[in-house]
C-alpha positions as semicolon CSV with decimal commas, in nm:
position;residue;x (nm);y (nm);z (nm)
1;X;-13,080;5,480;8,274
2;X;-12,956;5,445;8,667
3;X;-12,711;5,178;8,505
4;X;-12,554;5,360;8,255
5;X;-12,557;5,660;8,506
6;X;-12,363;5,434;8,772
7;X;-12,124;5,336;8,530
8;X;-12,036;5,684;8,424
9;X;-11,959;5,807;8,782
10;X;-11,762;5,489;8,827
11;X;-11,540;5,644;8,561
12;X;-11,523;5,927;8,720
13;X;-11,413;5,786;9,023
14;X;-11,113;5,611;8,871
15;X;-10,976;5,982;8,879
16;X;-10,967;5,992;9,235
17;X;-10,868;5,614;9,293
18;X;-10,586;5,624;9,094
19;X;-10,481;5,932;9,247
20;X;-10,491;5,783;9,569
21;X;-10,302;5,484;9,483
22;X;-9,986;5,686;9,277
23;X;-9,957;5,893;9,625
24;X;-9,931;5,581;9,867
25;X;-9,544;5,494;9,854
26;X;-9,412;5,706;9,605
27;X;-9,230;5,995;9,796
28;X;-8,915;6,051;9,628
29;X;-8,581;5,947;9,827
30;X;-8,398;6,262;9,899
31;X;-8,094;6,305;9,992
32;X;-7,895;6,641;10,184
33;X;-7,527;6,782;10,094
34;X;-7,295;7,023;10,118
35;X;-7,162;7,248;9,900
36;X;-6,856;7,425;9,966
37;X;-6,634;7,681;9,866
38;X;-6,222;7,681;9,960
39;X;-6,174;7,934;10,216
40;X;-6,536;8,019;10,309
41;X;-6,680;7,979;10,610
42;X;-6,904;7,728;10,693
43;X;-6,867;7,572;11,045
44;X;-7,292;7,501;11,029
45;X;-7,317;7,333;10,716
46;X;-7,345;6,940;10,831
47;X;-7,590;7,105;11,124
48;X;-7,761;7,287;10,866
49;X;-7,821;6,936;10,625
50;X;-7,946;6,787;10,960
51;X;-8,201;7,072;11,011
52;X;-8,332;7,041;10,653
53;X;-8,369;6,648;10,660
54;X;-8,571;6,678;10,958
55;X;-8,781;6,975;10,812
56;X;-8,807;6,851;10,499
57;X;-8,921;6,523;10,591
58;X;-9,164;6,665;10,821
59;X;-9,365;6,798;10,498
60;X;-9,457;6,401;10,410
61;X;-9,382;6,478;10,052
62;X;-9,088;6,302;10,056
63;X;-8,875;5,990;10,175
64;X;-8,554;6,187;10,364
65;X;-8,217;5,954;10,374
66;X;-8,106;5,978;10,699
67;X;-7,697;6,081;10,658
68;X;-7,560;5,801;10,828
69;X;-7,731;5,566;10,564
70;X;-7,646;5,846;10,288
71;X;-7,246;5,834;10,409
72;X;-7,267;5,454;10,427
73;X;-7,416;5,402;10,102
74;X;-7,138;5,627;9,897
75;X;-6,873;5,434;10,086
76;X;-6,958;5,131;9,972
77;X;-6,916;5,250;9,619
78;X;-6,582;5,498;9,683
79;X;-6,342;5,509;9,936
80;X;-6,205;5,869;10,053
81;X;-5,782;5,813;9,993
82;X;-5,613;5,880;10,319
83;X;-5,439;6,217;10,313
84;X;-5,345;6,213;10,621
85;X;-5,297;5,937;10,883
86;X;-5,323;5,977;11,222
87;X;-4,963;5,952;11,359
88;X;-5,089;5,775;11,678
89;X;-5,291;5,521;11,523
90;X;-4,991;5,397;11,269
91;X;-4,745;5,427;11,559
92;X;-4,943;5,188;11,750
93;X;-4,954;4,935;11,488
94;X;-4,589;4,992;11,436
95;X;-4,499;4,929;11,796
96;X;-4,711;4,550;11,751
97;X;-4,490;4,505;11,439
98;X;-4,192;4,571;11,633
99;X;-4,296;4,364;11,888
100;X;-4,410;4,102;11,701
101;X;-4,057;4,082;11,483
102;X;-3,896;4,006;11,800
103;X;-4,123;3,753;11,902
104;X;-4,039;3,593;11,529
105;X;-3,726;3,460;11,678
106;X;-3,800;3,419;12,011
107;X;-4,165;3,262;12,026
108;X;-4,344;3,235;11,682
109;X;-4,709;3,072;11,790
110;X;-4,704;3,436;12,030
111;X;-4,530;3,672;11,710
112;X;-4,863;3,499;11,543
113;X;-5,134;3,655;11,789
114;X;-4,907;3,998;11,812
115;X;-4,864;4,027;11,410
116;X;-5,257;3,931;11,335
117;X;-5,375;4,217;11,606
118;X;-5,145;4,464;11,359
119;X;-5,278;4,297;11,046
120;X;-5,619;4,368;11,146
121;X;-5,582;4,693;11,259
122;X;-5,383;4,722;10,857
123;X;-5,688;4,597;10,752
124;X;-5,955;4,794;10,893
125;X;-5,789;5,101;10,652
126;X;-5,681;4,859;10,386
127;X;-5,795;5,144;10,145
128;X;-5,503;5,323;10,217
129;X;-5,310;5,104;10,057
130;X;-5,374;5,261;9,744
131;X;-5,248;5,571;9,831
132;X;-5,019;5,553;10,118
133;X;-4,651;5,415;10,076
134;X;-4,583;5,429;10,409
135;X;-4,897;5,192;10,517
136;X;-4,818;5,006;10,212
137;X;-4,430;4,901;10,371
138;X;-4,563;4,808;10,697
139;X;-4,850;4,588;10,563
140;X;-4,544;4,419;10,351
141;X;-4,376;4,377;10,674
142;X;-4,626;4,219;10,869
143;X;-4,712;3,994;10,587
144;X;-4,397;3,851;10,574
145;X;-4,296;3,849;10,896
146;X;-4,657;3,663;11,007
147;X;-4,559;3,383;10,682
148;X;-4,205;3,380;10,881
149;X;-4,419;3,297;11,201
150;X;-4,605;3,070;11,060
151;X;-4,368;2,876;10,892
152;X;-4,168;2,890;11,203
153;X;-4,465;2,727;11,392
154;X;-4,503;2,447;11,131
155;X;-4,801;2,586;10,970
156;X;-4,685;2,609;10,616
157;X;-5,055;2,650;10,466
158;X;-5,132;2,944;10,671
159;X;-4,751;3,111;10,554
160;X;-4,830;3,067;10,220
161;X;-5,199;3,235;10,259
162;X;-4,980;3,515;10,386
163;X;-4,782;3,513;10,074
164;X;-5,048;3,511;9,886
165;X;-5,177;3,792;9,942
166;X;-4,832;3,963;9,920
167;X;-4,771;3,826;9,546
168;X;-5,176;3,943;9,493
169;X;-5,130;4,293;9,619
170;X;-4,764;4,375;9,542
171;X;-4,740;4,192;9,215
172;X;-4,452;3,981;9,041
173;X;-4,171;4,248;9,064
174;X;-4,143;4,245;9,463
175;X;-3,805;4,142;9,533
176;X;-3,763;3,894;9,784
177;X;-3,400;3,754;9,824
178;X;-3,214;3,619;10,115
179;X;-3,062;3,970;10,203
180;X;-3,392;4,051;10,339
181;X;-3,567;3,725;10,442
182;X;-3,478;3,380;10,609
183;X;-3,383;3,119;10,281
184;X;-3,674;2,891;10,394
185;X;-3,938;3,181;10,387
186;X;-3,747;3,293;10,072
187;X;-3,824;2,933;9,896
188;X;-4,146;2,909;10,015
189;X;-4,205;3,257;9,826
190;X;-4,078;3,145;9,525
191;X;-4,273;2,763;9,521
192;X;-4,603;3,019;9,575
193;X;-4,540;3,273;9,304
194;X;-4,476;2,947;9,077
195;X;-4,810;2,808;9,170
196;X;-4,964;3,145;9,100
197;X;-4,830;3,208;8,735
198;X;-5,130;3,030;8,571
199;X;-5,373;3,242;8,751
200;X;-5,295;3,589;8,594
201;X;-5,634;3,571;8,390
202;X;-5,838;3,867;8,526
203;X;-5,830;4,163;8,284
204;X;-5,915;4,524;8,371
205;X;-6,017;4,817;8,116
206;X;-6,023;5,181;8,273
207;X;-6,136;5,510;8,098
208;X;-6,074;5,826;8,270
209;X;-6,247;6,205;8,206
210;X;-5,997;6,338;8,119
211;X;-5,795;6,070;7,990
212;X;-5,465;6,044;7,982
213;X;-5,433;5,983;8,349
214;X;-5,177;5,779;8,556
215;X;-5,368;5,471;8,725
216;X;-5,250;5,286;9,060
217;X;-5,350;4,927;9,129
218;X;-5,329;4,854;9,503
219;X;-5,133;5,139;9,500
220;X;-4,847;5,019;9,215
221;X;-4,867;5,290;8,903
222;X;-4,916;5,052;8,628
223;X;-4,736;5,129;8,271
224;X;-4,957;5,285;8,021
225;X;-5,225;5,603;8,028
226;X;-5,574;5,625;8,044
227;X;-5,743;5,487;7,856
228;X;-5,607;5,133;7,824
229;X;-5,668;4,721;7,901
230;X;-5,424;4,550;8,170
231;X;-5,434;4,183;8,112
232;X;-5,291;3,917;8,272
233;X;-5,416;4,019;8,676
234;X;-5,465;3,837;8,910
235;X;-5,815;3,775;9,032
236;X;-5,976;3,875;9,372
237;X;-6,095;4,238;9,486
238;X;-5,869;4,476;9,463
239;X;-5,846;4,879;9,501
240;X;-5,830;5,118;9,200
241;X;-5,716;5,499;9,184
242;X;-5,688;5,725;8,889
243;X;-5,443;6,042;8,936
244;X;-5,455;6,367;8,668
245;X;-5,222;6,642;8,735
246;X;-5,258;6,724;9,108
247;X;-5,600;6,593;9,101
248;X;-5,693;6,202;9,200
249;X;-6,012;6,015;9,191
250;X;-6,176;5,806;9,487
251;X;-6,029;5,475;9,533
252;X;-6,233;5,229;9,347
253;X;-6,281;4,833;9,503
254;X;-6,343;4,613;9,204
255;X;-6,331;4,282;9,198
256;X;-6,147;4,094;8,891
257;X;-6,237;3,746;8,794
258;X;-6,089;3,537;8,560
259;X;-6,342;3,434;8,351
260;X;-6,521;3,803;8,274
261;X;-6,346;4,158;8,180
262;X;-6,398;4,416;8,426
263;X;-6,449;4,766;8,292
264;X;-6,456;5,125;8,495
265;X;-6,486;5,454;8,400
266;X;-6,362;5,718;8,656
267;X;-6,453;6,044;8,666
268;X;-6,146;6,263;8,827
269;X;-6,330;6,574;8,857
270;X;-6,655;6,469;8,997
271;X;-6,442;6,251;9,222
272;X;-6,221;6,490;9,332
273;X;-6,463;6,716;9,393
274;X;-6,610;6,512;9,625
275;X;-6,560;6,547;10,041
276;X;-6,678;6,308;10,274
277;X;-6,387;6,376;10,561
278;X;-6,422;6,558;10,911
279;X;-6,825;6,488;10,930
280;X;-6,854;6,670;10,578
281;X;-7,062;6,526;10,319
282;X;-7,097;6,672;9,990
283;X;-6,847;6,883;9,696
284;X;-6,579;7,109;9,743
285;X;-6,492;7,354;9,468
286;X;-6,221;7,599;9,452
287;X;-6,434;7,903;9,363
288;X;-6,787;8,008;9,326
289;X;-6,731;7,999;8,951
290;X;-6,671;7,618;8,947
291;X;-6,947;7,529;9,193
292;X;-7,179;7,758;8,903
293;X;-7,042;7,524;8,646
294;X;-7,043;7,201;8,772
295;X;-7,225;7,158;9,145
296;X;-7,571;7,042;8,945
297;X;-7,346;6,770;8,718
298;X;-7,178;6,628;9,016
299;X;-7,464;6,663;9,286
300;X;-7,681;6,453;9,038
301;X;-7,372;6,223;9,013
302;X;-7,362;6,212;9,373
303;X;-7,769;6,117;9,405
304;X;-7,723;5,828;9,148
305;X;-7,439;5,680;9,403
306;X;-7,629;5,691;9,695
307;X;-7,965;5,524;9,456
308;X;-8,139;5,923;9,565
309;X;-8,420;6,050;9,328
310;X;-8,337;6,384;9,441
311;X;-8,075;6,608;9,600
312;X;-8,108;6,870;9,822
313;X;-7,802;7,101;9,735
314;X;-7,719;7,389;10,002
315;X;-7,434;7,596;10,122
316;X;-7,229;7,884;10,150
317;X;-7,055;8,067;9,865
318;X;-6,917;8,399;10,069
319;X;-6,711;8,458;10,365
320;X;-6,828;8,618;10,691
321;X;-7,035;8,502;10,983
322;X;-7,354;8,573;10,785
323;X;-7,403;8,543;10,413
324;X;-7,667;8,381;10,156
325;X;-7,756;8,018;10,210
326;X;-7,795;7,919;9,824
327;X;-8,030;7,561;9,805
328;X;-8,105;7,371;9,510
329;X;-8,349;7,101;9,450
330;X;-8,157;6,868;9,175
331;X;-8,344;6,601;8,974
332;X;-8,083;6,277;8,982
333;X;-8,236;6,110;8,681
334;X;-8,275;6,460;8,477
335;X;-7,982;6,601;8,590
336;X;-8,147;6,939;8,631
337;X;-8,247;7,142;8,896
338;X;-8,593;7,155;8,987
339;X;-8,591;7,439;9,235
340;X;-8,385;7,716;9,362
341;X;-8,381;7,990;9,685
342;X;-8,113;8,232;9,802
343;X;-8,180;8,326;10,182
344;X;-7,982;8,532;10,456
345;X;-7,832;8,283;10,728
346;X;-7,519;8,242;11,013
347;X;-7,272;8,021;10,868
348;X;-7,198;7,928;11,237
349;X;-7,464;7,859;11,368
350;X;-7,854;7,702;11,207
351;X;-8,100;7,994;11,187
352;X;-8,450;7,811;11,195
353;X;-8,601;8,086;11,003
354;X;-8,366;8,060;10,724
355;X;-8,435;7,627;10,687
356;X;-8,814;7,696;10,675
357;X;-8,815;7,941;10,400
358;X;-8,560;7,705;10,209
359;X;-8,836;7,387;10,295
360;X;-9,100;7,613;10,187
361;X;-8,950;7,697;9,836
362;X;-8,805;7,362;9,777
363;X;-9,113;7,178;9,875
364;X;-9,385;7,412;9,726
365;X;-9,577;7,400;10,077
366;X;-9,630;7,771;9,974
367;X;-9,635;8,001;9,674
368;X;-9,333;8,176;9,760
369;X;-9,079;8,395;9,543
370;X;-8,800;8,221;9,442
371;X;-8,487;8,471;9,529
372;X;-8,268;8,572;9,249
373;X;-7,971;8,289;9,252
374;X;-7,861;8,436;8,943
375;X;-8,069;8,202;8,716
376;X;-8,346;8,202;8,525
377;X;-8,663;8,119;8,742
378;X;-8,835;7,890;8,450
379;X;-8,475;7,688;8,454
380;X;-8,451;7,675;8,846
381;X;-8,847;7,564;8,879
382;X;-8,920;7,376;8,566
383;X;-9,002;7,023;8,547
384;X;-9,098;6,803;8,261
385;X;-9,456;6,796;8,157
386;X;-9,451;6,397;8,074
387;X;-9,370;6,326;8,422
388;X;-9,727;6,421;8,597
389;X;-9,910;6,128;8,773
390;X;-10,205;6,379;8,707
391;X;-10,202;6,459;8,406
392;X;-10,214;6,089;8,220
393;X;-10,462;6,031;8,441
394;X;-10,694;6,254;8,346
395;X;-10,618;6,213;7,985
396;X;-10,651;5,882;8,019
397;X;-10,936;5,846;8,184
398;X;-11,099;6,139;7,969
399;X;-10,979;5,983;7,641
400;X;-11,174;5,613;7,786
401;X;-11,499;5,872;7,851
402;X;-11,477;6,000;7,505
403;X;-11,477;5,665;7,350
404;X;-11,775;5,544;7,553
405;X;-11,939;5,883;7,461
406;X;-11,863;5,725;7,055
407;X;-12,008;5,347;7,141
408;X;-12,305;5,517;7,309
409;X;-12,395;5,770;7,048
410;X;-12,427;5,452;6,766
411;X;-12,646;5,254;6,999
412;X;-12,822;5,569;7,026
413;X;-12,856;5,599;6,675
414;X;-12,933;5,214;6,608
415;X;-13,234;5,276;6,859
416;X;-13,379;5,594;6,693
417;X;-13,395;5,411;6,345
418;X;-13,569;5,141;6,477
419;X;-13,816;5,353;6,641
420;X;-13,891;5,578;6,356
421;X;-13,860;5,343;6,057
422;X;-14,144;5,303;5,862
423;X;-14,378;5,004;5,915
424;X;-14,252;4,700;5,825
425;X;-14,498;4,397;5,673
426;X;-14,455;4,202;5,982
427;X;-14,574;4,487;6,181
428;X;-14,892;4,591;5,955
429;X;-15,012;4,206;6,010
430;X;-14,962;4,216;6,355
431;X;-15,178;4,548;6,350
432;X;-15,397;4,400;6,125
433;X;-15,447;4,092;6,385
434;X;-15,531;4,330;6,656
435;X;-15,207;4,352;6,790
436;X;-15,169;4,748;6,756
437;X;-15,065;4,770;7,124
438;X;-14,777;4,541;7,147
439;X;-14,637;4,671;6,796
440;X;-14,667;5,034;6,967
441;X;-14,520;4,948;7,303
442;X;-14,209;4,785;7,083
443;X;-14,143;5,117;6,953
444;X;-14,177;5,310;7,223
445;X;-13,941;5,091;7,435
446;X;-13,699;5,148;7,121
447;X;-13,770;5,530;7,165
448;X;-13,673;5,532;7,533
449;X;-13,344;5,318;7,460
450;X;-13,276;5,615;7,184
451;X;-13,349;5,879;7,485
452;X;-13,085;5,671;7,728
453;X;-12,876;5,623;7,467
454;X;-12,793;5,972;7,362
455;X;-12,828;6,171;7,733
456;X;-12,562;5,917;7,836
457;X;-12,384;6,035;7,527
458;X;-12,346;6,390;7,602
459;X;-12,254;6,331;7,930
460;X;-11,983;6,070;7,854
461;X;-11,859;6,317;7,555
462;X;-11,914;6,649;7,820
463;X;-11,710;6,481;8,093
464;X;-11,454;6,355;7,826
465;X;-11,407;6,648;7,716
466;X;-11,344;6,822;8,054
467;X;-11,076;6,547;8,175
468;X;-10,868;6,570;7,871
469;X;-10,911;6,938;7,867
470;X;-10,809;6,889;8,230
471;X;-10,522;6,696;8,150
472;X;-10,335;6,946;7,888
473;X;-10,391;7,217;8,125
474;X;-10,223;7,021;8,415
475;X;-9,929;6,943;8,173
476;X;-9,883;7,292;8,108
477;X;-9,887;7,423;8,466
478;X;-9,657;7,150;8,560
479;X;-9,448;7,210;8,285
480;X;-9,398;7,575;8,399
481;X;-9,388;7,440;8,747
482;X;-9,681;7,704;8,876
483;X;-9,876;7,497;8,987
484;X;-9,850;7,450;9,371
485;X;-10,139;7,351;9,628
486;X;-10,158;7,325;9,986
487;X;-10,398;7,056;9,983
488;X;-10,332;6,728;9,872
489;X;-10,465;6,515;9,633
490;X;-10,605;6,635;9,287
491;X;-10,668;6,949;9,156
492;X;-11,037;6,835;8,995
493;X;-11,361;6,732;9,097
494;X;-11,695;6,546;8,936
495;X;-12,001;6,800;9,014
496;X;-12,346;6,677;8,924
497;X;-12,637;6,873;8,780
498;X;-12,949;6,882;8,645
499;X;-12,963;6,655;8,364
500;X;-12,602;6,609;8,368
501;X;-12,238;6,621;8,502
502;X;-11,930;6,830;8,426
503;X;-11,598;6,890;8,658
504;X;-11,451;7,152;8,812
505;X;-11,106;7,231;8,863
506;X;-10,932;7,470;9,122
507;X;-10,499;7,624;9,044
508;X;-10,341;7,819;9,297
509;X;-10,103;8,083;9,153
């Protein structure tokens, strides 16, 4: 009996075990951004995605992406096109291409250093090559005039690196004649481009939503609409950008090989949409409608990026110096929101009051109201039954119980037939012989198996019953996301009694 008991509250204790183990490393990676509206206010908003990374990481339910890591991980998916250079910054490396095109004729090994400082400043926005003509002509220049250097200096491998990458980024139709360049640099050009025909194997297929869209490959607008296949590339990494209208997409760096087709679908509204400039991070809508109609589809976008389980949504849909902070809780994998709260808040300035309530809605660390947000509350709070730790566990681990319950209730009958059978022949001569006593104690010992047999049976079938009972209630509360605790760890509990065991569970509402 004390080893069938054991065995049952070992069961039992799988409950809490595995609940222990599902908690240990499994905080969902969150990450924080902006939403905002053209023309509203909201000088705060990267202070106020600071103040609810901190607070909501603070809770220990989940695994907060710091937003350096979350800026560096979307930019080394999509690069931001460069609206707007700073004027000092290209001047600068126009003055060392000035420089260094006198130098060409004067002293090539120094034109080298000076043209290679302007490259590399070039090359630190290389990007913007995609969607900037004007960086676009003075890369071109300092190519060539660092191949004319190098030539110059008798360092005709290095020139023809340089051209290289000139015939790679600018493609076949660049002119280059003897009006514009010295005949030797102009020959060397053409020996290079020669060499280079039989490489133009890399292939590149691009789909656009919506199609129909004008695409720009290292910033040259390529024949054809979206979508369509251009063959004969050249291999090497290159920088992609789909334009619609007045609307463009992020610039895209692929890298084309010769041997494999490289496909990419670009999404021009969720990538125009998107703002990472002037310490923002997040989407930009033109009106509160739009953000209503497409801030969960893109924010979920944005989380799959950035490799986020979740994203914490929040910002500022009115104008004034104080309006309603609007969060949402967004599900990356789901692409649903999970949560919702509208609360008062400066829009220049973090009001600490207004992060915790958001925190304490978002993160269930109290049973709070959600505030109207203009959606239903089931559709803002819901989340889907399957996905509860909880929930298979205690099915589970009922549904194991249950099946014990079944093995021990046939050994419990097998015992109680042997004990109450009629005497057998072998038994009456043992009686017969004198051996009443041992034939007697044989039964009984049967009799007490039978006893063992079926008490561990209704327990194993009581406590079954409980867990899985257990279980479809914890589905439903979590499917109508109700169920919120302060405490951690599970809901349920084994409680012993008298000639038995049952469980007892405790909801807060």
């Amino acid at each position: 009996m004390s080893r069938l008991q054991g065995c049952l509250w070992a069961l039992l204790l799988v409950v809490s075990g595995a609940a222990a183990a599902q908690e240990v490393g499994m905080e969902p990676a969150v990450a924080v951004i902006e939403l905002y509206i053209k023309g509203a206010t909201s000088v705060a908003a990267p202070d106020y995605s600071r103040s609810l990374a901190y607070s909501l990481s603070s809770t220990g339910r989940y695994a907060v992406m710091e937003r350096d890591e979350v800026a560096q991980r979307f930019k080394a998916v999509l690069i931001t096109p460069i609206r707007k250079l700073q004027a000092e910054r290209l001047e600068a490396i126009e003055r060392l291409v000035r420089e260094g095109d006198q130098l060409v004729y004067t002293d090539p090994k120094a034109a080298v250093e000076v043209l290679s400082q302007a490259r590399a400043q070039l090359e630190s926005i290389a990007e913007g090559l995609a969607a900037n003509e004007r960086l676009r002509t003075e890369f071109l220049k300092t190519q060539m005039l660092l191949a004319r250097s190098h030539l110059d200096s008798g360092n005709e491998v290095k020139a023809e690196d340089s051209l290289r990458e000139v015939i790679r980024i600018y493609g076949d139709t660049l002119e280059v004649t003897e009006r514009d360049y010295h005949p030797r640099l102009v020959k060397l050009f053409q020996k290079v481009k020669s060499q280079m025909g039989n490489e133009r194997k890399a292939s590149l297929s691009i789909e656009s939503s919506p199609p129909g869209c004008d695409t720009l490959l290292d910033g040259r607008l390529l024949v054809g609409e979206t979508p369509r296949e251009y063959r004969a590339l050249y291999p090497g990494t290159h920088h992609v950008q789909v334009r619609c209208g007045g609307k463009e997409s992020m610039i895209h760096r692929v890298t084309l090989k010769s041997d494999e087709p490289t496909h990419l679908v670009v999404d021009v509204g969720f990538e125009n949409a998107l703002t990472v400039e002037n310490g923002r991070l997040g989407l930009i809508f033109d009106s509160p409608a739009d953000a209503a109609a497409s801030s969960i589809q893109y924010a979920a976008k944005f989380g799959s990026l950035v490799n986020a389980d979740l994203v914490l949504l929040h910002g500022f849909l009115e104008m004034g110096s104080r309006a309603e902070l609007k969060a949402k809780l967004i599900d990356v994998k789901q692409g649903v929101e999970l949560r919702a709260v509208s609360v008062p808040a400066k829009t220049d300035v973090v009001t600490p009051s207004s992060v915790k309530k958001i925190v304490q809605v978002l993160a269930a660390t109290e049973n709070v109201r959600v505030a109207d947000t203009g959606e239903s509350s089931d559709q803002g709070r819901s989340r889907a039954w399957y996905r509860s730790w909880l929930g298979w566990t205690l099915t589970g681990v009922g549904v194991a119980a249950l099946a014990a319950s079944g093995g021990l209730f046939g050994s419990y009958l097998s015992h109680r037939d042997s004990a109450t059978e009629p005497w057998s022949e072998l038994e009456r001569e043992q009686i017969q012989q004198g051996k009443a006593q041992a034939v007697l104690a044989a039964r009984q010992d049967e009799a007490d198996k039978a006893i063992s047999m079926r008490n561990g049976a209704v327990i194993a079938a009581a406590v079954g019953g409980a867990l899985v009972a257990g279980g479809v209630v914890v589905f439903i509360l979590n499917d109508k996301g109700i169920m919120h605790t302060k405490k951690d760890g599970p809901a349920f509990a084994a409680v012993p009694f008298s000639g038995g065991a049952g469980v007892a569970a405790t909801f807060a509402f």
